[in-house]
Amino acid sequence: MNNKEIASIFYRIGDALEIKGENVFKIRAYRRAARNIMDLPREVSALFQQDPSRINSIPGVGRDLKEKIVEMLSSGRLAYFESLMKEFPPGFFDMLKLSGLGPKRLKKFKEKLNIKNIDDLEKACRQHSLSKLEGEGERAEAKLSAAIEYYKKGVGRFLLQDAEYIAEKTVAYLKKSSVFKKIEIAGSLRRGKETVGDIDILAEVRDKSKAMDYFAAMPLAEKIIAKGAVKSSILVKGGAQLDLRVASAGSFGAALMYFTGSKAHNIKLRRIAKLKKRKVNEYGIFSVSAGGKEKKLAGKTEKDVYQKLGMPWIPPELREDNGEIEAALAGRLPENLLTEKDILGDLHLHTRETDGNVSVKDIVKEAKRRGYKYIAITNHSKYVRIARGMDEKRLLAHVADIRKISADISGIKVFAGIEVDILEDGRLDLEDYALKELDIVIAAVHSHFSLDEKKQTERMIKALNNKYVNVLAHPSGRLITTRTPISLDFEKIFLLCAKNNVFLEVNTHGERIDLNDLHCRMAKNLGAKFVINTDAHDIAQLDAMKYGVITARRAWLEKKDVLNTYAAGKLIKALCRGE
DNA sequence: GCCGTTTTCGGCCCGACTGTTTTCAGTCG
């Protein structure tokens, strides 16, 4: 059983217990454990094989949940879960995904109307039998109908870049009105998560009710979910949910923290505040006297609030309750967290010679315009037929062209490279005599994604032991919406990369983000180094560098961890693997 | 069910919006 399967069972137990009306803290415990398991870069099963007691090191997993995990890993089943599920019809829990419908009402529907699944619920709405129940009414029924409709359309999470696009359009719209004084994007978009559920925007305004009216009247808006004095939510065309919250200048920092999250980060901060006889909410940080009297201590900026909690400002990308609060309290946050301006070049680019849409000359010019000090042209090797990948002969001619272009242009260095395929057996797709002529060799898997972990790991090890390989491109091979990561002993591979001086790529393509933040952080802790590449096939795709930087920041990477922050001379030395 | 710079027991973040109600429960983030 993998982490996702274990976590989803715990989530489902949480749902079932909630409907049964169990202790809310018990429910919360299951969900917290599930979330923490999802956030682990390692498989719990691997942890278990090494040393079963390591399961206790997962936060939120105590004696009881450990036993349940052990049962799942050793038998592939969980008796407690199976007996619990017997109490509910199949498809029952899908209804919890409907916006505005929670466990209490769901329980009521089941008991009073024998509703078993979404189809039953839809029927009940149509027949208006729902609105006759106590505590329900016509508006509630209509809302539920709409929620079912949206659910069926498949409203889900968006890729970071798509969410950013919608957010930017919204901000541009809001800025056209003089009611808005200050606008900030918050939520998981500000934290740079690879997918974003809803888009949170915080604003300081001159007139709250006018601001809310203007927001709700947005041309993109399809449906208003909620509209209050300080908070509104709308659904926009395409299915994304936008939340607008307004805050006064004196509370703006506290509101930004609240609205940026993560939820787990906020909860921990509030708990720390409570221990110190303080209270944190979206209006500020307050001291609380014995008599319950509150006095505001700060709220204007995030920095002020963190300071009153006894810690420095924490960058949004780190706010996941993954050790950043403890690090901040101990003064051990990363000192030089990577920034976009640290990036001096892009080392994975395709051109017309294979499947790119741009000439070498044009992409060099554009890179120079962007202020890059160097780039590498890395086209495909012959195995990738569909991309018209190059054999040794074409490659060497291509290298000669690149050398000439590099010599003809000043102010930017153009490295000649390749993205060479790793074949099924771990050999590379090109002979060493050709690879030897290159400045940089990127190795990548583009086929045989479904090998089992042992074979896939052996394949990778063989490739990484080729002395000409400098970079492992998009190591997990996943595509966020369509392809799961390959099965790989990531720990072993990261250690080998560290040992062999092979840089791990953070591929910034919106569908990839590969390595992801969690693997990246794990690899850093194992001593590996990184390179952030767009894998651009045209000019516009060069813009994606920012998603790699934000992912690196989420992984706590610093400037020194990243190859393409080095000056050209240092970079060439760093690529040297020695004979 | 978890957890400990007060605690191995008694806590567990905090507030906004909605709809159906006249004071609040349910839901959400």
Coordinates of C-alpha atoms (C1' of nucleotides) in Angstrom, one line a residue:
Chain A
M1 CA 0.0 0.0 0.0
N2 CA 1.3 3.4 -0.9
N3 CA 1.0 6.7 1.0
K4 CA -1.9 7.9 -1.0
E5 CA -3.9 4.8 -0.3
I6 CA -3.2 4.9 3.4
A7 CA -4.0 8.6 3.6
S8 CA -7.3 8.2 1.7
I9 CA -8.4 5.4 4.1
F10 CA -7.7 7.7 7.0
Y11 CA -9.6 10.6 5.3
R12 CA -12.5 8.3 4.7
I13 CA -12.5 7.1 8.3
G14 CA -12.6 10.8 9.3
D15 CA -15.6 11.3 7.0
A16 CA -17.4 8.3 8.4
L17 CA -16.7 9.3 12.0
E18 CA -18.0 12.8 11.3
I19 CA -21.3 11.5 10.0
K20 CA -21.6 9.2 12.9
G21 CA -21.1 12.3 15.1
E22 CA -17.9 11.1 16.8
N23 CA -15.6 13.3 18.8
V24 CA -14.4 16.1 16.6
F25 CA -10.8 15.8 17.9
K26 CA -10.6 12.2 17.0
I27 CA -11.8 13.1 13.5
R28 CA -9.3 15.8 13.3
A29 CA -6.6 13.4 14.4
Y30 CA -7.3 11.0 11.5
R31 CA -7.3 13.9 9.0
R32 CA -4.1 15.4 10.3
A33 CA -2.4 12.0 10.1
A34 CA -3.7 11.6 6.6
R35 CA -2.4 15.0 5.5
N36 CA 1.0 14.4 7.1
I37 CA 1.3 11.0 5.3
M38 CA 0.5 12.6 2.0
D39 CA 3.2 15.2 2.6
L40 CA 5.9 12.6 3.2
P41 CA 8.6 12.4 0.5
R42 CA 9.2 8.7 1.4
E43 CA 6.9 5.8 1.2
V44 CA 5.6 4.7 4.7
S45 CA 6.1 1.1 3.5
A46 CA 9.8 1.8 3.0
L47 CA 10.0 3.3 6.4
F48 CA 8.3 0.3 7.8
Q49 CA 10.7 -2.1 6.1
Q50 CA 13.8 -0.3 7.4
D51 CA 12.5 0.0 11.0
P52 CA 8.8 -0.2 12.1
S53 CA 9.4 2.3 14.9
R54 CA 10.1 5.0 12.4
I55 CA 6.4 5.1 11.7
N56 CA 6.0 6.9 15.0
S57 CA 8.2 9.8 13.7
I58 CA 5.3 10.8 11.4
P59 CA 3.6 13.8 13.1
G60 CA 0.1 13.1 14.3
V61 CA 0.7 9.3 14.3
G62 CA 0.5 7.8 17.8
R63 CA 0.1 4.4 19.1
D64 CA -3.3 3.6 17.7
L65 CA -2.8 5.0 14.2
K66 CA 0.7 3.3 14.0
E67 CA -1.0 0.0 14.6
K68 CA -3.5 0.6 11.9
I69 CA -0.7 1.5 9.5
V70 CA 1.2 -1.6 10.3
E71 CA -2.0 -3.7 9.7
M72 CA -2.5 -2.1 6.3
L73 CA 1.2 -2.6 5.3
S74 CA 1.4 -6.2 6.4
S75 CA -2.0 -7.4 5.3
G76 CA -3.1 -4.8 2.7
R77 CA -6.4 -4.4 4.6
L78 CA -7.7 -2.6 7.7
A79 CA -10.5 -4.5 9.5
Y80 CA -11.7 -1.4 11.4
F81 CA -12.1 0.5 8.1
E82 CA -13.9 -2.4 6.4
S83 CA -16.4 -2.7 9.2
L84 CA -17.0 1.0 9.3
M85 CA -17.7 1.1 5.6
K86 CA -20.3 -1.6 5.9
E87 CA -22.5 1.1 7.6
F88 CA -22.6 3.3 4.5
P89 CA -23.8 2.7 0.9
P90 CA -21.2 2.9 -1.9
G91 CA -20.9 6.4 -3.3
F92 CA -22.2 7.9 -0.1
F93 CA -19.1 10.0 0.7
D94 CA -19.0 11.6 -2.7
M95 CA -21.8 13.8 -1.5
L96 CA -19.4 15.4 1.0
K97 CA -17.6 16.9 -2.0
L98 CA -20.7 19.1 -2.7
S99 CA -20.1 22.7 -1.7
G100 CA -22.2 23.7 1.2
L101 CA -23.1 20.2 2.2
G102 CA -21.5 18.8 5.3
P103 CA -21.8 15.7 7.6
K104 CA -24.7 16.9 9.7
R105 CA -27.1 17.6 6.9
L106 CA -26.0 14.5 5.0
K107 CA -26.8 12.4 8.0
K108 CA -30.2 14.0 8.2
F109 CA -30.9 13.3 4.5
K110 CA -29.9 9.7 4.9
E111 CA -32.1 9.2 7.9
K112 CA -35.2 11.1 6.8
L113 CA -35.1 10.5 3.0
N114 CA -32.9 7.4 2.7
I115 CA -30.6 9.3 0.4
K116 CA -27.6 7.1 -0.6
N117 CA -25.7 8.9 -3.3
I118 CA -25.6 12.0 -5.4
D119 CA -28.2 10.7 -7.8
D120 CA -30.7 10.2 -5.0
L121 CA -30.0 13.7 -3.8
E122 CA -30.5 15.2 -7.2
K123 CA -33.8 13.4 -7.4
A124 CA -34.9 14.7 -4.0
C125 CA -34.1 18.2 -5.0
R126 CA -36.1 17.9 -8.2
Q127 CA -39.1 16.5 -6.3
H128 CA -38.8 19.2 -3.7
S129 CA -38.9 16.7 -0.9
L130 CA -35.7 18.1 0.5
S131 CA -37.1 21.6 1.2
K132 CA -39.8 20.1 3.4
L133 CA -37.4 18.8 5.9
E134 CA -36.9 20.8 9.1
G135 CA -34.1 23.3 8.9
E136 CA -34.2 23.2 5.1
G137 CA -35.9 25.5 2.7
E138 CA -36.3 26.4 -1.0
R139 CA -33.1 28.4 -1.2
A140 CA -31.1 25.6 0.4
E141 CA -32.5 23.2 -2.1
A142 CA -31.7 25.4 -5.0
K143 CA -28.2 25.9 -3.7
L144 CA -27.7 22.1 -3.5
S145 CA -29.0 21.6 -7.0
A146 CA -26.4 24.1 -8.2
A147 CA -23.7 22.4 -6.2
I148 CA -24.5 19.1 -7.8
E149 CA -24.4 20.7 -11.2
Y150 CA -20.9 22.1 -10.5
Y151 CA -19.7 18.8 -9.1
K152 CA -20.7 17.0 -12.2
K153 CA -18.9 19.6 -14.3
G154 CA -15.8 18.5 -12.5
V155 CA -14.6 21.6 -10.6
G156 CA -11.2 20.7 -9.3
R157 CA -7.8 22.0 -8.6
F158 CA -5.9 24.1 -11.2
L159 CA -2.3 24.0 -12.3
L160 CA -0.3 26.9 -10.6
Q161 CA 0.2 28.7 -14.0
D162 CA -3.5 28.5 -14.8
A163 CA -4.6 29.8 -11.4
E164 CA -2.0 32.6 -11.8
Y165 CA -3.5 33.6 -15.1
I166 CA -7.0 33.9 -13.6
A167 CA -5.7 35.8 -10.6
E168 CA -3.8 38.3 -12.7
K169 CA -6.9 38.9 -14.8
T170 CA -8.9 39.5 -11.7
V171 CA -6.4 41.8 -10.1
A172 CA -6.3 43.8 -13.3
Y173 CA -10.1 44.1 -13.2
L174 CA -10.1 45.2 -9.6
K175 CA -7.4 47.7 -10.2
K176 CA -9.6 49.5 -12.7
S177 CA -11.8 50.6 -9.8
S178 CA -10.7 53.4 -7.5
V179 CA -12.4 51.7 -4.6
F180 CA -9.4 49.4 -4.3
K181 CA -6.3 50.8 -2.6
K182 CA -4.2 47.8 -2.2
I183 CA -4.5 44.2 -3.6
E184 CA -2.5 41.1 -2.7
I185 CA -2.8 37.6 -3.9
A186 CA -2.9 35.2 -1.0
G187 CA -3.7 31.5 -0.5
S188 CA -1.9 28.5 -2.0
L189 CA -1.1 30.6 -5.0
R190 CA 1.1 32.9 -3.0
R191 CA 2.7 29.8 -1.4
G192 CA 3.4 28.5 -4.8
K193 CA 1.7 25.1 -4.6
E194 CA 1.8 23.2 -7.8
T195 CA -2.0 23.0 -7.9
V196 CA -4.4 25.6 -6.5
G197 CA -7.9 24.9 -5.3
D198 CA -9.3 28.4 -5.1
I199 CA -7.8 31.8 -5.6
D200 CA -7.7 34.1 -2.6
I201 CA -7.4 37.8 -3.0
L202 CA -7.0 40.3 -0.1
A203 CA -7.7 44.0 -0.6
E204 CA -7.7 47.3 1.3
V205 CA -10.6 49.4 0.1
R206 CA -12.2 52.8 0.4
D207 CA -15.7 51.4 0.7
K208 CA -16.4 47.8 1.6
S209 CA -19.8 47.4 0.2
K210 CA -18.9 49.1 -3.1
A211 CA -15.8 46.8 -3.3
M212 CA -18.0 43.7 -2.8
D213 CA -20.5 44.9 -5.4
Y214 CA -17.7 45.6 -7.9
F215 CA -16.1 42.2 -7.3
A216 CA -19.4 40.3 -7.7
A217 CA -20.1 42.2 -11.0
M218 CA -16.9 40.9 -12.6
P219 CA -17.4 39.8 -16.2
L220 CA -15.7 36.5 -15.5
A221 CA -18.2 35.7 -12.7
E222 CA -20.6 33.0 -13.3
K223 CA -22.2 32.5 -9.9
I224 CA -22.0 34.2 -6.6
I225 CA -21.4 31.7 -3.8
A226 CA -21.3 34.2 -0.9
K227 CA -21.4 37.9 -0.5
G228 CA -20.9 39.5 2.9
A229 CA -19.5 42.6 4.4
V230 CA -15.9 41.6 4.4
K231 CA -15.8 38.4 2.4
S232 CA -17.2 37.2 -0.9
S233 CA -16.8 34.2 -3.1
I234 CA -17.6 33.7 -6.7
L235 CA -17.3 31.0 -9.3
V236 CA -15.8 32.1 -12.5
K237 CA -16.2 30.7 -16.0
G238 CA -14.0 27.6 -16.3
G239 CA -14.8 26.6 -12.7
A240 CA -12.3 28.3 -10.5
Q241 CA -13.5 29.8 -7.2
L242 CA -12.3 33.3 -6.3
D243 CA -12.4 34.6 -2.7
L244 CA -12.1 38.2 -1.9
R245 CA -11.5 39.4 1.6
V246 CA -11.1 43.0 2.6
A247 CA -9.0 44.3 5.5
S248 CA -8.2 47.6 7.0
A249 CA -4.7 49.0 6.8
G250 CA -4.1 48.3 10.5
S251 CA -5.0 44.6 10.1
F252 CA -3.7 44.0 6.6
G253 CA -0.6 42.0 7.6
A254 CA -2.6 39.8 10.0
A255 CA -5.3 39.3 7.3
L256 CA -2.6 38.4 4.7
M257 CA -1.2 35.8 7.0
Y258 CA -4.6 34.4 7.7
F259 CA -5.5 34.3 4.1
T260 CA -2.1 32.9 2.9
G261 CA -2.2 29.9 5.2
S262 CA -1.5 27.2 5.1
K263 CA -4.2 26.2 7.5
A264 CA -1.8 24.0 9.4
H265 CA 0.8 26.8 9.6
N266 CA -1.9 29.2 11.0
I267 CA -3.2 26.7 13.5
K268 CA 0.3 26.1 14.9
L269 CA 1.0 29.8 15.1
R270 CA -2.3 30.3 17.0
R271 CA -1.5 27.6 19.4
I272 CA 1.9 29.1 20.1
A273 CA 0.1 32.4 20.7
K274 CA -2.3 30.8 23.1
L275 CA 0.6 29.4 25.1
K276 CA 1.9 32.9 25.5
K277 CA -1.5 34.2 26.6
R278 CA -2.0 35.8 23.2
K279 CA -4.5 35.5 20.5
V280 CA -3.9 35.6 16.7
N281 CA -6.8 36.1 14.2
E282 CA -7.1 37.9 10.9
Y283 CA -7.3 41.2 12.7
G284 CA -4.1 41.1 14.5
I285 CA -2.2 39.6 17.5
F286 CA -3.7 40.5 20.9
S287 CA -2.6 40.0 24.5
V288 CA -5.3 38.4 26.6
S289 CA -5.4 39.3 30.3
A290 CA -6.6 37.0 33.1
G291 CA -10.0 38.8 32.9
G292 CA -10.3 38.1 29.2
K293 CA -9.5 41.7 28.2
E294 CA -7.8 42.0 24.8
K295 CA -5.2 44.5 23.7
K296 CA -4.0 44.7 20.1
L297 CA -0.2 44.3 19.8
A298 CA 0.3 44.3 16.0
G299 CA -1.5 43.6 12.7
K300 CA -0.3 46.1 10.1
T301 CA 2.4 44.0 8.6
E302 CA 3.1 40.3 8.6
K303 CA 6.6 41.0 10.0
D304 CA 5.1 42.8 13.0
V305 CA 2.8 39.8 13.8
Y306 CA 5.6 37.2 13.5
Q307 CA 7.8 39.4 15.6
K308 CA 5.2 39.5 18.4
L309 CA 5.2 35.7 18.2
G310 CA 8.9 35.8 18.8
M311 CA 10.1 34.8 15.4
P312 CA 11.3 36.4 12.1
W313 CA 9.0 36.8 9.1
I314 CA 8.6 33.4 7.3
P315 CA 8.5 33.4 3.5
P316 CA 5.0 32.3 2.3
E317 CA 6.5 29.3 0.3
L318 CA 7.7 27.8 3.6
R319 CA 4.4 28.1 5.4
E320 CA 3.3 24.4 5.4
D321 CA 4.0 23.5 9.0
N322 CA 6.9 21.4 7.8
G323 CA 9.4 22.6 10.4
E324 CA 9.5 26.3 9.3
I325 CA 8.0 27.5 12.6
E326 CA 10.5 25.6 14.7
A327 CA 13.3 26.8 12.4
A328 CA 12.1 30.4 12.7
L329 CA 12.0 30.2 16.5
A330 CA 15.5 28.8 16.6
G331 CA 16.8 31.3 14.1
R332 CA 17.5 28.7 11.5
L333 CA 15.5 29.6 8.5
P334 CA 17.4 29.4 5.2
E335 CA 19.5 32.5 4.8
N336 CA 19.6 32.9 1.1
L337 CA 16.4 31.3 -0.2
L338 CA 16.6 31.2 -3.9
T339 CA 15.1 34.2 -5.8
E340 CA 14.4 34.7 -9.5
K341 CA 17.1 37.2 -9.9
D342 CA 19.7 34.6 -8.8
I343 CA 19.0 32.6 -11.9
L344 CA 21.7 33.3 -14.6
G345 CA 20.6 31.0 -17.3
D346 CA 18.4 28.2 -18.6
L347 CA 20.1 24.9 -19.2
H348 CA 17.4 22.8 -20.9
L349 CA 16.1 24.2 -24.2
H350 CA 14.8 22.8 -27.4
T351 CA 15.0 24.3 -30.9
R352 CA 13.8 23.6 -34.4
E353 CA 16.5 21.0 -34.9
T354 CA 14.2 18.6 -33.0
D355 CA 10.8 19.4 -31.6
G356 CA 11.2 23.1 -30.6
N357 CA 9.5 26.0 -32.3
V358 CA 12.3 28.4 -32.3
S359 CA 15.8 28.7 -33.9
V360 CA 19.0 28.6 -31.9
K361 CA 19.7 32.2 -32.9
D362 CA 16.3 33.5 -31.8
I363 CA 16.3 31.8 -28.4
V364 CA 19.9 33.0 -27.8
K365 CA 18.8 36.6 -28.6
E366 CA 15.8 36.3 -26.3
A367 CA 17.8 34.8 -23.5
K368 CA 20.3 37.7 -23.7
R369 CA 17.4 40.1 -23.7
R370 CA 16.2 38.6 -20.5
G371 CA 19.6 39.2 -19.0
Y372 CA 20.8 35.6 -18.9
K373 CA 24.5 35.0 -18.9
Y374 CA 24.3 31.6 -20.5
I375 CA 22.0 29.0 -21.9
A376 CA 22.3 25.4 -23.0
I377 CA 20.7 24.0 -26.2
T378 CA 19.7 20.5 -25.4
N379 CA 17.7 18.8 -28.1
H380 CA 16.4 15.2 -28.1
S381 CA 18.4 12.1 -29.0
K382 CA 17.3 9.7 -31.7
Y383 CA 15.1 7.4 -29.6
V384 CA 12.5 10.1 -29.5
R385 CA 11.4 9.6 -33.1
I386 CA 8.4 11.8 -32.8
A387 CA 10.6 14.7 -31.9
R388 CA 13.0 13.9 -34.7
G389 CA 15.7 13.2 -32.2
M390 CA 19.3 13.3 -33.3
D391 CA 21.8 10.6 -33.9
E392 CA 25.5 11.1 -33.2
K393 CA 26.3 12.5 -36.7
R394 CA 23.5 15.1 -36.6
L395 CA 24.4 16.0 -33.1
L396 CA 28.0 16.7 -33.9
A397 CA 27.0 18.9 -36.8
H398 CA 24.5 20.7 -34.5
V399 CA 27.2 21.3 -31.9
A400 CA 29.4 22.9 -34.6
D401 CA 26.5 25.3 -35.4
I402 CA 26.0 26.2 -31.8
R403 CA 29.7 26.8 -31.3
K404 CA 29.6 29.2 -34.2
I405 CA 26.5 31.1 -33.0
S406 CA 28.1 31.3 -29.5
A407 CA 31.3 32.8 -30.9
D408 CA 29.3 35.3 -33.0
I409 CA 27.4 36.8 -30.1
S410 CA 28.7 38.7 -27.1
G411 CA 27.4 39.0 -23.6
I412 CA 26.0 35.5 -23.4
K413 CA 27.5 32.0 -23.6
V414 CA 25.8 29.2 -25.4
F415 CA 26.5 25.7 -24.2
A416 CA 26.1 22.8 -26.5
G417 CA 24.2 20.0 -24.9
I418 CA 21.8 17.1 -25.3
E419 CA 18.8 15.7 -23.6
V420 CA 19.8 12.1 -24.1
D421 CA 17.3 9.3 -23.6
I422 CA 17.8 6.7 -20.9
L423 CA 16.9 3.4 -22.7
E424 CA 14.9 0.6 -21.0
D425 CA 18.1 -1.2 -19.9
G426 CA 19.7 2.0 -18.6
R427 CA 22.1 2.5 -21.5
L428 CA 22.1 6.0 -23.0
D429 CA 20.7 6.6 -26.5
L430 CA 24.0 8.0 -27.8
E431 CA 27.6 6.8 -27.8
D432 CA 30.2 8.2 -25.4
Y433 CA 32.3 9.6 -28.3
A434 CA 29.5 12.0 -29.1
L435 CA 28.6 12.8 -25.5
K436 CA 32.2 13.7 -24.9
E437 CA 32.0 16.6 -27.2
L438 CA 29.3 18.3 -25.2
D439 CA 29.3 20.9 -22.5
I440 CA 26.4 19.5 -20.7
V441 CA 24.5 16.2 -20.9
I442 CA 21.0 15.9 -19.6
A443 CA 19.7 12.4 -19.2
A444 CA 16.0 11.7 -19.2
V445 CA 13.4 8.9 -19.2
H446 CA 10.7 9.3 -21.9
S447 CA 9.6 5.7 -22.1
H448 CA 8.9 2.5 -20.1
F449 CA 7.3 4.5 -17.3
S450 CA 5.7 1.5 -15.7
L451 CA 8.7 -0.7 -14.8
D452 CA 8.6 -1.9 -11.3
E453 CA 10.6 -0.1 -8.7
K454 CA 13.6 -2.5 -8.7
K455 CA 14.0 -2.4 -12.5
Q456 CA 13.4 1.3 -12.8
T457 CA 15.9 2.0 -10.0
E458 CA 18.5 -0.2 -11.6
R459 CA 17.9 1.4 -15.0
M460 CA 18.4 4.8 -13.5
I461 CA 21.5 3.8 -11.6
K462 CA 23.1 2.5 -14.7
A463 CA 22.4 5.7 -16.5
L464 CA 23.7 7.9 -13.7
N465 CA 26.9 5.9 -13.6
N466 CA 27.8 7.1 -17.1
K467 CA 30.5 9.6 -16.5
Y468 CA 29.2 12.0 -19.1
V469 CA 25.8 12.6 -17.4
N470 CA 25.5 15.9 -15.7
V471 CA 21.8 16.4 -15.1
L472 CA 18.9 14.1 -14.5
A473 CA 15.9 15.7 -16.2
H474 CA 12.4 15.6 -14.8
P475 CA 13.3 12.7 -12.5
S476 CA 9.9 11.4 -11.6
G477 CA 8.4 11.6 -15.1
R478 CA 5.1 12.6 -13.8
L479 CA 2.6 14.9 -15.5
I480 CA 0.4 16.4 -12.8
T481 CA -2.9 15.8 -14.4
T482 CA -2.3 12.8 -16.5
R483 CA 0.7 10.6 -15.6
T484 CA 1.7 9.3 -12.2
P485 CA 5.4 9.3 -11.2
I486 CA 7.6 6.3 -12.1
S487 CA 8.3 3.8 -9.3
L488 CA 11.7 4.6 -8.0
D489 CA 13.8 4.3 -4.9
F490 CA 14.2 8.0 -4.8
E491 CA 16.4 8.0 -1.7
K492 CA 18.9 5.8 -3.5
I493 CA 18.8 7.8 -6.6
F494 CA 19.3 11.1 -4.8
L495 CA 22.2 9.7 -2.9
L496 CA 23.8 8.5 -6.1
C497 CA 23.3 11.9 -7.7
A498 CA 25.0 13.5 -4.8
K499 CA 27.9 11.1 -5.0
N500 CA 28.3 11.3 -8.8
N501 CA 27.9 15.0 -9.0
V502 CA 24.8 14.7 -11.1
F503 CA 22.4 17.7 -10.7
L504 CA 18.7 17.0 -10.2
E505 CA 16.5 19.0 -12.4
V506 CA 13.5 21.0 -11.3
N507 CA 11.7 21.0 -14.6
T508 CA 9.4 24.1 -14.5
H509 CA 6.9 23.0 -17.2
G510 CA 3.5 23.6 -15.7
E511 CA 2.4 20.0 -16.1
R512 CA 5.6 18.7 -14.7
I513 CA 7.1 20.6 -11.8
D514 CA 9.5 17.7 -11.5
L515 CA 11.1 17.3 -9.0
N516 CA 8.4 18.5 -6.8
D517 CA 9.0 20.4 -3.6
L518 CA 8.9 17.4 -1.3
H519 CA 11.3 15.3 -3.3
C520 CA 13.5 18.3 -3.7
R521 CA 13.7 19.0 0.0
M522 CA 14.4 15.3 0.7
A523 CA 17.2 15.4 -2.0
K524 CA 18.7 18.5 -0.5
N525 CA 18.9 16.8 2.9
L526 CA 20.7 13.9 1.2
G527 CA 23.3 16.2 -0.2
A528 CA 22.1 16.6 -3.8
K529 CA 22.4 19.7 -5.9
F530 CA 19.9 21.1 -8.4
V531 CA 19.4 22.9 -11.7
I532 CA 16.2 24.7 -12.5
N533 CA 15.2 24.4 -16.2
T534 CA 12.2 25.4 -18.3
D535 CA 12.6 22.7 -21.0
A536 CA 11.2 25.5 -23.2
H537 CA 10.2 24.6 -26.8
D538 CA 9.4 28.2 -27.7
I539 CA 10.1 31.7 -26.4
A540 CA 7.0 32.0 -24.3
Q541 CA 7.8 29.0 -22.3
L542 CA 10.9 30.7 -20.9
D543 CA 8.5 32.5 -18.6
A544 CA 8.0 29.3 -16.6
M545 CA 11.3 29.7 -14.7
K546 CA 9.4 31.4 -11.9
Y547 CA 7.4 28.2 -11.1
G548 CA 10.7 26.4 -10.7
V549 CA 12.1 29.1 -8.4
I550 CA 9.0 29.0 -6.3
T551 CA 9.1 25.2 -6.1
A552 CA 12.7 25.4 -5.0
R553 CA 11.8 27.9 -2.4
R554 CA 9.2 25.6 -1.1
A555 CA 11.9 23.0 -0.8
W556 CA 14.1 25.4 1.2
L557 CA 16.7 25.6 -1.6
E558 CA 19.3 28.3 -1.3
K559 CA 21.3 30.0 -4.0
K560 CA 24.3 27.7 -3.4
D561 CA 22.2 24.6 -4.0
V562 CA 21.4 25.6 -7.6
L563 CA 23.7 25.2 -10.6
N564 CA 22.3 27.9 -12.8
T565 CA 23.0 30.6 -10.2
Y566 CA 26.7 30.0 -10.7
A567 CA 28.8 32.3 -12.9
A568 CA 29.7 30.6 -16.2
G569 CA 33.3 29.7 -15.1
K570 CA 32.2 28.2 -11.8
L571 CA 29.4 26.3 -13.6
I572 CA 31.8 24.7 -16.1
K573 CA 34.0 23.5 -13.1
A574 CA 30.9 22.3 -11.3
L575 CA 29.9 20.1 -14.2
C576 CA 33.2 18.4 -14.2
R577 CA 32.8 14.8 -13.0
G578 CA 36.4 13.9 -13.2
E579 CA 37.7 10.8 -14.9
Chain B
dG1 C1' -6.8 10.0 18.7
dC2 C1' -2.6 13.0 19.7
dC3 C1' 0.4 15.4 22.7
dG4 C1' 3.6 17.8 26.6
dT5 C1' 9.1 24.7 28.2
dT6 C1' 2.5 24.3 33.2
dT7 C1' 0.2 19.0 31.8
dT8 C1' 0.7 11.4 31.1
dC9 C1' -4.9 14.3 31.7
dG10 C1' -7.3 17.7 29.6
dG11 C1' -6.9 20.3 26.4
dC12 C1' -7.2 20.5 21.0
dC13 C1' -7.4 28.0 16.2
dC14 C1' -10.7 31.3 15.1
dG15 C1' -14.0 34.0 12.7
dA16 C1' -17.3 34.9 8.4
dC17 C1' -21.4 33.8 5.8
dT18 C1' -25.8 31.4 4.8
dG19 C1' -30.4 30.0 5.6
dT20 C1' -33.8 29.2 8.5
dT21 C1' -34.6 30.8 12.2
dT22 C1' -35.7 35.0 16.1
dT23 C1' -30.8 33.2 18.5
dC24 C1' -28.2 29.6 16.0
dA25 C1' -26.3 25.4 13.7
dG26 C1' -23.9 24.1 9.8
dT27 C1' -20.3 24.9 6.7
dC28 C1' -16.1 26.8 5.1
dG29 C1' -11.3 28.3 5.0

